[in-house]
C-alpha positions as a printed Julia matrix, in Angstrom:
332×3 Matrix{Float64}:
   0.0     0.0    0.0
   1.44    3.38  -1.03
   2.17    5.77   1.8
  -0.03    8.85   1.73
   1.99   12.02   1.2
   1.71   14.82   3.73
  -0.64   17.66   2.74
   1.11   21.04   2.6
   0.2    24.73   2.37
   1.02   24.49  -1.35
  -1.59   21.75  -1.83
  -4.29   23.84  -0.17
  -3.31   26.93  -2.2
  -3.64   24.98  -5.46
  -6.95   23.48  -4.33
  -8.56   26.87  -3.57
  -6.77   28.85  -6.29
  -5.04   31.27  -3.92
  -1.46   32.19  -3.13
   0.62   30.34  -0.52
   0.9    33.59   1.42
  -2.87   33.96   1.73
  -3.3    30.37   2.88
  -0.44   30.67   5.36
  -1.88   33.9    6.75
  -5.26   32.2    7.27
  -3.59   29.84   9.76
  -1.01   32.15  11.33
  -2.79   35.51  11.37
  -6.48   34.83  10.64
  -7.66   38.35  11.53
  -5.9    39.64   8.42
  -7.9    37.38   6.09
 -11.51   38.0    5.04
 -13.9    35.68   6.88
 -15.25   34.1    3.69
 -11.71   33.52   2.38
 -10.58   32.03   5.68
 -13.58   29.69   5.81
 -12.9    28.5    2.26
  -9.28   27.75   3.15
 -10.22   25.96   6.38
 -12.82   23.88   4.56
 -10.2    22.85   1.99
  -7.77   21.98   4.79
 -10.35   19.72   6.42
 -11.2    18.11   3.09
  -7.55   17.4    2.24
  -6.63   16.28   5.78
  -4.11   19.04   6.43
  -2.41   19.0    9.84
  -0.56   22.23  10.76
   3.05   21.96  11.91
   2.56   22.96  15.53
   6.3    23.11  16.2
   6.96   25.49  13.32
   4.06   27.68  14.36
   5.32   27.63  17.9
   8.76   28.87  16.79
   7.27   31.57  14.58
   5.13   32.84  17.42
   8.29   33.75  19.39
   6.38   32.9   22.54
   7.69   29.59  23.75
   5.26   27.64  25.92
   7.23   24.39  26.12
   9.09   23.18  29.2
  11.44   20.22  29.08
  11.27   17.61  31.84
  14.09   15.06  31.91
  13.93   12.16  34.36
  16.02    9.04  34.81
  13.11    6.65  35.41
   9.42    7.34  34.79
   8.55    3.86  36.07
   9.62    4.99  39.55
   6.4     5.92  41.41
   8.24    8.83  43.03
   8.76   10.48  39.64
   5.25    9.67  38.5
   3.85   11.78  41.34
   6.37   14.58  40.73
   5.55   14.66  37.02
   1.84   14.94  37.79
   2.48   17.97  40.02
   4.7    19.66  37.42
   2.2    19.01  34.65
  -0.69   20.51  36.63
   1.32   23.58  37.64
   2.45   24.07  34.04
  -1.12   23.81  32.75
  -2.23   26.55  35.15
   0.32   28.87  33.51
  -0.46   27.76  29.94
   2.74   25.75  29.49
   3.12   22.29  27.98
   5.51   19.66  29.28
   7.85   17.76  26.95
   8.81   14.68  28.98
  11.91   12.62  28.18
  12.84    9.46  30.08
  16.58    8.74  29.91
  16.2     5.29  31.53
  19.39    5.93  33.52
  21.56    6.35  30.4
  24.07    9.26  30.25
  24.02    9.0   26.45
  20.24    9.36  26.33
  20.46   12.24  28.76
  22.89   14.03  26.42
  20.52   13.48  23.48
  17.57   14.65  25.61
  19.22   17.98  26.36
  20.2    18.51  22.71
  16.62   17.71  21.67
  15.17   20.22  24.13
  17.63   22.89  23.01
  16.62   22.27  19.38
  12.99   22.75  20.36
  13.94   26.05  22.0
  12.11   25.17  25.2
  11.52   27.94  27.71
  13.31   26.01  30.46
  14.29   22.57  31.72
  13.53   20.63  34.89
  16.25   18.01  35.17
  16.65   14.94  37.34
  20.0    13.62  36.08
  21.04    9.98  35.82
  23.61   10.42  38.58
  24.26   12.67  41.56
  27.82   11.46  42.01
  30.05   14.5   42.58
  32.32   13.35  39.74
  29.5    13.31  37.17
  29.98   16.41  35.01
  28.11   15.9   31.73
  29.27   17.81  28.66
  25.83   19.35  28.1
  26.3    21.65  31.12
  28.21   24.15  29.01
  25.56   23.97  26.28
  22.87   24.87  28.82
  24.93   27.75  30.17
  25.75   29.07  26.7
  22.05   29.01  25.81
  21.26   30.91  29.05
  18.42   28.46  29.53
  16.59   28.42  32.89
  17.31   25.08  34.59
  16.01   23.58  37.82
  17.46   20.34  39.14
  15.11   18.0   41.0
  15.93   15.29  43.55
  19.26   14.21  42.04
  21.49   17.2   41.51
  24.72   17.83  39.66
  27.75   19.18  41.48
  27.28   22.76  40.24
  26.29   25.96  41.97
  24.6    27.97  39.2
  21.31   26.07  38.83
  18.32   26.22  41.14
  17.34   22.95  42.74
  14.63   21.16  44.7
  16.13   18.54  46.98
  14.86   16.12  49.59
  16.09   16.19  53.17
  17.8    12.83  52.76
  19.77   12.96  55.99
  16.56   13.49  57.96
  14.86   10.64  56.08
  17.66    8.25  57.03
  17.6     9.44  60.62
  13.83    9.0   60.96
  14.02    5.4   59.79
  17.04    4.84  62.04
  15.11    6.1   65.05
  12.22    3.77  64.21
  14.66    0.82  64.03
  16.24    1.82  67.34
  12.8     1.89  68.95
  12.13   -1.62  67.64
  15.33   -2.89  69.29
  17.05   -3.53  65.94
  20.86   -3.87  66.1
  21.63   -5.47  62.73
  20.54   -3.85  59.44
  21.03   -4.83  55.83
  20.94   -1.57  53.88
  20.05   -1.76  50.19
  21.11    1.55  48.69
  21.73    3.42  45.49
  25.3     3.72  44.13
  28.03    4.28  46.74
  29.04    7.56  45.08
  25.51    8.96  45.15
  25.2    11.87  47.56
  21.59   10.84  48.21
  22.86    7.42  49.31
  25.57    8.98  51.47
  23.21   11.41  53.2
  20.58    8.75  53.93
  23.26    6.43  55.29
  24.66    9.23  57.47
  21.2     9.9   58.89
  20.77    6.22  59.78
  24.11    6.13  61.59
  23.35    9.39  63.4
  20.2     7.86  64.88
  22.16    4.99  66.4
  25.02    7.26  67.54
  22.56    9.6   69.27
  20.96    6.63  71.04
  24.38    5.31  72.06
  23.59    1.94  70.49
  26.1     0.03  68.33
  24.89   -0.81  64.82
  25.95   -3.81  62.77
  25.41   -2.58  59.22
  25.97   -4.2   55.86
  25.5    -2.11  52.73
  24.61   -3.53  49.32
  24.73   -0.74  46.7
  22.43   -0.86  43.69
  20.93    1.67  41.29
  17.6     2.62  42.89
  15.7     0.05  40.81
  13.86   -3.1   41.83
  15.8    -5.92  40.18
  19.25   -5.28  41.73
  17.59   -5.02  45.15
  15.83   -8.34  44.59
  19.12   -9.94  43.51
  21.09   -8.53  46.46
  18.47   -9.56  48.99
  18.32  -13.09  47.58
  22.12  -13.32  47.46
  22.41  -12.17  51.08
  20.0   -14.86  52.24
  21.92  -17.57  50.37
  25.11  -16.75  52.28
  23.88  -15.37  55.61
  21.05  -15.62  58.07
  18.06  -13.37  57.54
  18.96   -9.95  59.05
  16.98   -8.38  61.85
  15.96   -5.58  59.49
  16.23   -4.55  55.86
  16.27   -0.86  54.94
  15.48    0.02  51.31
  16.68    3.43  50.16
  13.7     4.02  47.86
  10.37    2.36  47.19
  11.58    0.22  44.28
  14.46   -1.11  46.37
  12.1    -1.85  49.26
   9.69   -3.65  46.95
  12.56   -5.67  45.44
  13.66   -6.76  48.91
  10.1    -7.69  49.9
   9.68   -9.77  46.76
  12.9   -11.67  47.5
  11.79  -12.32  51.07
   8.4   -13.49  49.83
   9.94  -15.83  47.24
  12.21  -17.28  49.94
   9.13  -17.86  52.14
  10.48  -15.6   54.87
   7.74  -14.4   57.18
   7.31  -10.68  57.86
   7.48  -11.64  61.52
  11.09  -12.75  61.06
  12.5    -9.56  59.53
  11.53   -5.92  59.82
  11.39   -4.13  56.48
  11.73   -0.33  56.41
  12.18    2.11  53.59
  12.23    5.58  52.13
   9.24    6.69  50.02
   5.66    5.61  50.51
   4.86    2.12  49.26
   1.95    2.5   46.82
  -1.23    0.63  47.79
   0.51   -1.27  50.63
  -2.48   -0.69  52.88
  -4.71   -2.65  50.49
  -2.71   -5.78  51.3
  -2.51   -4.97  55.02
   1.25   -4.43  54.76
   2.75   -2.07  57.32
   6.25   -0.81  56.53
   7.82    2.12  58.42
   8.82    4.62  55.74
  10.3     8.08  55.64
   8.2     9.94  53.09
   8.56   13.26  51.3
   5.83   15.43  49.86
   6.42   14.53  46.22
   3.63   16.77  45.0
   5.26   19.74  46.71
   8.63   18.8   45.17
   7.18   18.95  41.65
   5.19   22.09  42.37
   8.26   23.89  43.75
  10.39   22.79  40.8
   7.97   24.32  38.32
   7.65   27.58  40.23
  11.43   27.97  40.56
  11.66   27.52  36.8
   8.75   29.87  36.1
  10.42   32.46  38.32
  13.55   32.3   36.15
  11.61   32.35  32.89
   9.88   35.58  33.94
  13.09   37.14  35.23
  16.36   35.65  33.89
  18.35   37.79  36.35
  16.82   36.16  39.44
  19.37   34.37  41.63
  19.31   30.58  41.81
  17.62   29.12  44.89
  17.4    25.84  46.73
  14.19   24.41  48.15
  14.47   21.53  50.62
  11.5    19.18  51.01
  11.36   17.7   54.5
  10.57   14.11  55.48
   8.18   12.51  57.93
   7.79    8.97  59.23
   4.73    6.9   58.46
   3.79    3.26  59.1
């Protein structure tokens, strides 16, 4: 079957017997075209199946209403909630979100930034693939050269010139640590993100602070992963093959916690035999009568603040960069 060719302004002009300029003006500046002429052109467009190039029109309008949103993992429920908040805030200000999932790939992240620059977006909300202090992607200079408003969210790069919305990760680790102390836990298997991640380091520091403050020794074993479910499942299963079930398992985000719980379930380990704790709310856990102490952050606020920091910079490019810290609270 032959592929149908795309209908153009030229096709409509030939169909109605008018110039390309008149047809183009009917779409771009309709007030300058007689009503009867405009209606004839629009009728022809409908008949021929013409679809305007929204991107080209958007560039010609010189009023950019696109915002880029780059995340490392849209399948993470944390980001799903953040994206919802950003999308709703953007809609209230007549902006549209262009979402790109890098799936944890630095190469895809580089392409994502180049794509957003080519679309001349008004600004970018960025949750990079890594928050290791050594991670300095080449696109940073491209963003600076373009003078593009940028807000980092959750994971942040080791730079000072971009606004950011961060979680109070040290507090989150401490809150879970205090809950473990209160349960009489002395041995903890900690399933974390990468060792070099500052989020990992701050959450781990908070956990240790809780035990230090209580004057209680902690036997801790860390298994670093990448904040996704499968490595956590593998590490939990591997630990149980070589060691006794720990007194407690602490997952450093909800996917890690779920991975650990799946491994425990598959090994037929009762929830009475090991205490599972985590960071981030476990979605729908209450439906299954599962109680897991978790340090949670207001993800909706995180997304809302990220958009408004960006909007602030779009309106006034001279505004100084700011940091917003989203606190944590403990829930069961």
